[in-house]
C-alpha positions as protocol buffer text, in pm:
chain_id: "A"
residue {
  index: 1
  type: MET
  ca { x: 849 y: -2049 z: 905 }
}
residue {
  index: 2
  type: THR
  ca { x: 787 y: -1707 z: 753 }
}
residue {
  index: 3
  type: LYS
  ca { x: 1090 y: -1545 z: 597 }
}
residue {
  index: 4
  type: TYR
  ca { x: 1144 y: -1172 z: 570 }
}
residue {
  index: 5
  type: ASP
  ca { x: 1384 y: -977 z: 351 }
}
residue {
  index: 6
  type: ASN
  ca { x: 1576 y: -829 z: 642 }
}
residue {
  index: 7
  type: GLY
  ca { x: 1882 y: -1051 z: 648 }
}
residue {
  index: 8
  type: PRO
  ca { x: 2239 y: -940 z: 602 }
}
residue {
  index: 9
  type: TYR
  ca { x: 2341 y: -785 z: 272 }
}
residue {
  index: 10
  type: PRO
  ca { x: 2615 y: -944 z: 62 }
}
residue {
  index: 11
  type: THR
  ca { x: 2971 y: -856 z: 152 }
}
residue {
  index: 12
  type: GLY
  ca { x: 3302 y: -886 z: -26 }
}
residue {
  index: 13
  type: LYS
  ca { x: 3297 y: -894 z: -406 }
}
residue {
  index: 14
  type: ASN
  ca { x: 2913 y: -886 z: -414 }
}
residue {
  index: 15
  type: ALA
  ca { x: 2880 y: -612 z: -152 }
}
residue {
  index: 16
  type: VAL
  ca { x: 2601 y: -358 z: -181 }
}
residue {
  index: 17
  type: ASP
  ca { x: 2695 y: 5 z: -116 }
}
residue {
  index: 18
  type: GLU
  ca { x: 2557 y: 111 z: 223 }
}
residue {
  index: 19
  type: LYS
  ca { x: 2458 y: 453 z: 84 }
}
residue {
  index: 20
  type: LYS
  ca { x: 2247 y: 280 z: -178 }
}
residue {
  index: 21
  type: ILE
  ca { x: 2084 y: 62 z: 88 }
}
residue {
  index: 22
  type: ARG
  ca { x: 1994 y: 370 z: 296 }
}
residue {
  index: 23
  type: LYS
  ca { x: 1858 y: 552 z: -11 }
}
residue {
  index: 24
  type: VAL
  ca { x: 1644 y: 256 z: -117 }
}
residue {
  index: 25
  type: LYS
  ca { x: 1508 y: 210 z: 236 }
}
residue {
  index: 26
  type: LEU
  ca { x: 1428 y: 583 z: 257 }
}
residue {
  index: 27
  type: LEU
  ca { x: 1260 y: 569 z: -83 }
}
residue {
  index: 28
  type: GLY
  ca { x: 1053 y: 271 z: 35 }
}
residue {
  index: 29
  type: ARG
  ca { x: 941 y: 454 z: 349 }
}
residue {
  index: 30
  type: ILE
  ca { x: 849 y: 770 z: 157 }
}
residue {
  index: 31
  type: ALA
  ca { x: 662 y: 570 z: -108 }
}
residue {
  index: 32
  type: THR
  ca { x: 475 y: 377 z: 163 }
}
residue {
  index: 33
  type: ILE
  ca { x: 370 y: 699 z: 337 }
}
residue {
  index: 34
  type: MET
  ca { x: 261 y: 860 z: 8 }
}
residue {
  index: 35
  type: CYS
  ca { x: 58 y: 553 z: -88 }
}
residue {
  index: 36
  type: ILE
  ca { x: -119 y: 553 z: 249 }
}
residue {
  index: 37
  type: LEU
  ca { x: -191 y: 927 z: 212 }
}
residue {
  index: 38
  type: MET
  ca { x: -330 y: 863 z: -136 }
}
residue {
  index: 39
  type: TYR
  ca { x: -583 y: 620 z: 6 }
}
residue {
  index: 40
  type: VAL
  ca { x: -662 y: 831 z: 313 }
}
residue {
  index: 41
  type: SER
  ca { x: -755 y: 1108 z: 67 }
}
residue {
  index: 42
  type: TYR
  ca { x: -1077 y: 913 z: 7 }
}
residue {
  index: 43
  type: ILE
  ca { x: -1211 y: 1048 z: 336 }
}
residue {
  index: 44
  type: PRO
  ca { x: -1353 y: 1367 z: 172 }
}
residue {
  index: 45
  type: GLN
  ca { x: -1527 y: 1147 z: -86 }
}
residue {
  index: 46
  type: ILE
  ca { x: -1674 y: 933 z: 191 }
}
residue {
  index: 47
  type: ILE
  ca { x: -1796 y: 1250 z: 366 }
}
residue {
  index: 48
  type: ALA
  ca { x: -1946 y: 1374 z: 36 }
}
residue {
  index: 49
  type: ASN
  ca { x: -2127 y: 1042 z: -2 }
}
residue {
  index: 50
  type: PHE
  ca { x: -2276 y: 1072 z: 346 }
}
residue {
  index: 51
  type: SER
  ca { x: -2366 y: 1437 z: 277 }
}
residue {
  index: 52
  type: GLY
  ca { x: -2590 y: 1336 z: -13 }
}
residue {
  index: 53
  type: HIS
  ca { x: -2340 y: 1416 z: -291 }
}
residue {
  index: 54
  type: PRO
  ca { x: -2229 y: 1070 z: -401 }
}
residue {
  index: 55
  type: VAL
  ca { x: -1914 y: 1038 z: -611 }
}
residue {
  index: 56
  type: SER
  ca { x: -1857 y: 789 z: -889 }
}
residue {
  index: 57
  type: PRO
  ca { x: -1772 y: 444 z: -749 }
}
residue {
  index: 58
  type: ILE
  ca { x: -1549 y: 347 z: -1044 }
}
residue {
  index: 59
  type: GLN
  ca { x: -1217 y: 500 z: -934 }
}
residue {
  index: 60
  type: PRO
  ca { x: -1231 y: 382 z: -570 }
}
residue {
  index: 61
  type: LEU
  ca { x: -1346 y: 37 z: -685 }
}
residue {
  index: 62
  type: VAL
  ca { x: -1053 y: 5 z: -926 }
}
residue {
  index: 63
  type: ALA
  ca { x: -815 y: 139 z: -658 }
}
residue {
  index: 64
  type: MET
  ca { x: -949 y: -119 z: -412 }
}
residue {
  index: 65
  type: ILE
  ca { x: -895 y: -401 z: -662 }
}
residue {
  index: 66
  type: ASN
  ca { x: -545 y: -271 z: -739 }
}
residue {
  index: 67
  type: ALA
  ca { x: -460 y: -249 z: -368 }
}
residue {
  index: 68
  type: THR
  ca { x: -592 y: -602 z: -315 }
}
residue {
  index: 69
  type: LEU
  ca { x: -373 y: -736 z: -595 }
}
residue {
  index: 70
  type: TRP
  ca { x: -62 y: -557 z: -465 }
}
residue {
  index: 71
  type: THR
  ca { x: -129 y: -675 z: -110 }
}
residue {
  index: 72
  type: GLY
  ca { x: -164 y: -1031 z: -236 }
}
residue {
  index: 73
  type: TYR
  ca { x: 159 y: -995 z: -431 }
}
residue {
  index: 74
  type: GLY
  ca { x: 349 y: -860 z: -129 }
}
residue {
  index: 75
  type: TRP
  ca { x: 210 y: -1135 z: 93 }
}
residue {
  index: 76
  type: SER
  ca { x: 277 y: -1416 z: -156 }
}
residue {
  index: 77
  type: LYS
  ca { x: 646 y: -1344 z: -209 }
}
residue {
  index: 78
  type: THR
  ca { x: 894 y: -1578 z: -44 }
}
residue {
  index: 79
  type: PHE
  ca { x: 1009 y: -1283 z: 164 }
}
residue {
  index: 80
  type: LYS
  ca { x: 707 y: -1074 z: 268 }
}
residue {
  index: 81
  type: ASP
  ca { x: 725 y: -732 z: 103 }
}
residue {
  index: 82
  type: TRP
  ca { x: 604 y: -531 z: 402 }
}
residue {
  index: 83
  type: PRO
  ca { x: 625 y: -184 z: 243 }
}
residue {
  index: 84
  type: VAL
  ca { x: 396 y: -303 z: -39 }
}
residue {
  index: 85
  type: ILE
  ca { x: 157 y: -472 z: 206 }
}
residue {
  index: 86
  type: ILE
  ca { x: 143 y: -181 z: 452 }
}
residue {
  index: 87
  type: ALA
  ca { x: 101 y: 74 z: 174 }
}
residue {
  index: 88
  type: ASN
  ca { x: -191 y: -106 z: 11 }
}
residue {
  index: 89
  type: VAL
  ca { x: -403 y: -236 z: 300 }
}
residue {
  index: 90
  type: PRO
  ca { x: -551 y: 116 z: 354 }
}
residue {
  index: 91
  type: GLY
  ca { x: -646 y: 113 z: -16 }
}
residue {
  index: 92
  type: ILE
  ca { x: -857 y: -196 z: 36 }
}
residue {
  index: 93
  type: LEU
  ca { x: -1025 y: -44 z: 341 }
}
residue {
  index: 94
  type: PHE
  ca { x: -1083 y: 311 z: 215 }
}
residue {
  index: 95
  type: GLY
  ca { x: -1171 y: 199 z: -139 }
}
residue {
  index: 96
  type: PHE
  ca { x: -1431 y: -43 z: 0 }
}
residue {
  index: 97
  type: ILE
  ca { x: -1579 y: 216 z: 237 }
}
residue {
  index: 98
  type: THR
  ca { x: -1597 y: 475 z: -43 }
}
residue {
  index: 99
  type: VAL
  ca { x: -1774 y: 234 z: -279 }
}
residue {
  index: 100
  type: ILE
  ca { x: -2020 y: 121 z: -13 }
}
residue {
  index: 101
  type: THR
  ca { x: -2103 y: 477 z: 97 }
}
residue {
  index: 102
  type: VAL
  ca { x: -2184 y: 572 z: -265 }
}
residue {
  index: 103
  type: PHE
  ca { x: -2486 y: 343 z: -237 }
}
residue {
  index: 104
  type: ILE
  ca { x: -2566 y: 405 z: 133 }
}
residue {
  index: 105
  type: HIS
  ca { x: -2608 y: 778 z: 168 }
}
């Protein structure tokens, strides 16, 4: 059975402040969106590659490896870390496409 970190928060003496919970969840959503936008920003580089102006493959290759590692980390945790997974899957896809289009233009 897959477990997710969406269970009830501690109450009583170990209670977590609800304002803090909301702030952390908002921060996670914003960070996820920004990470996705960072990887979507490879689209102009992909277009440049297809237009005959190839970019260096180093940065998108390293970003793809980084996104793969973070996705594996988020997936491997006891409780799936969905913000980390969702934020980094586009990095694998767009990094791979950017690297491939450097050589196929």
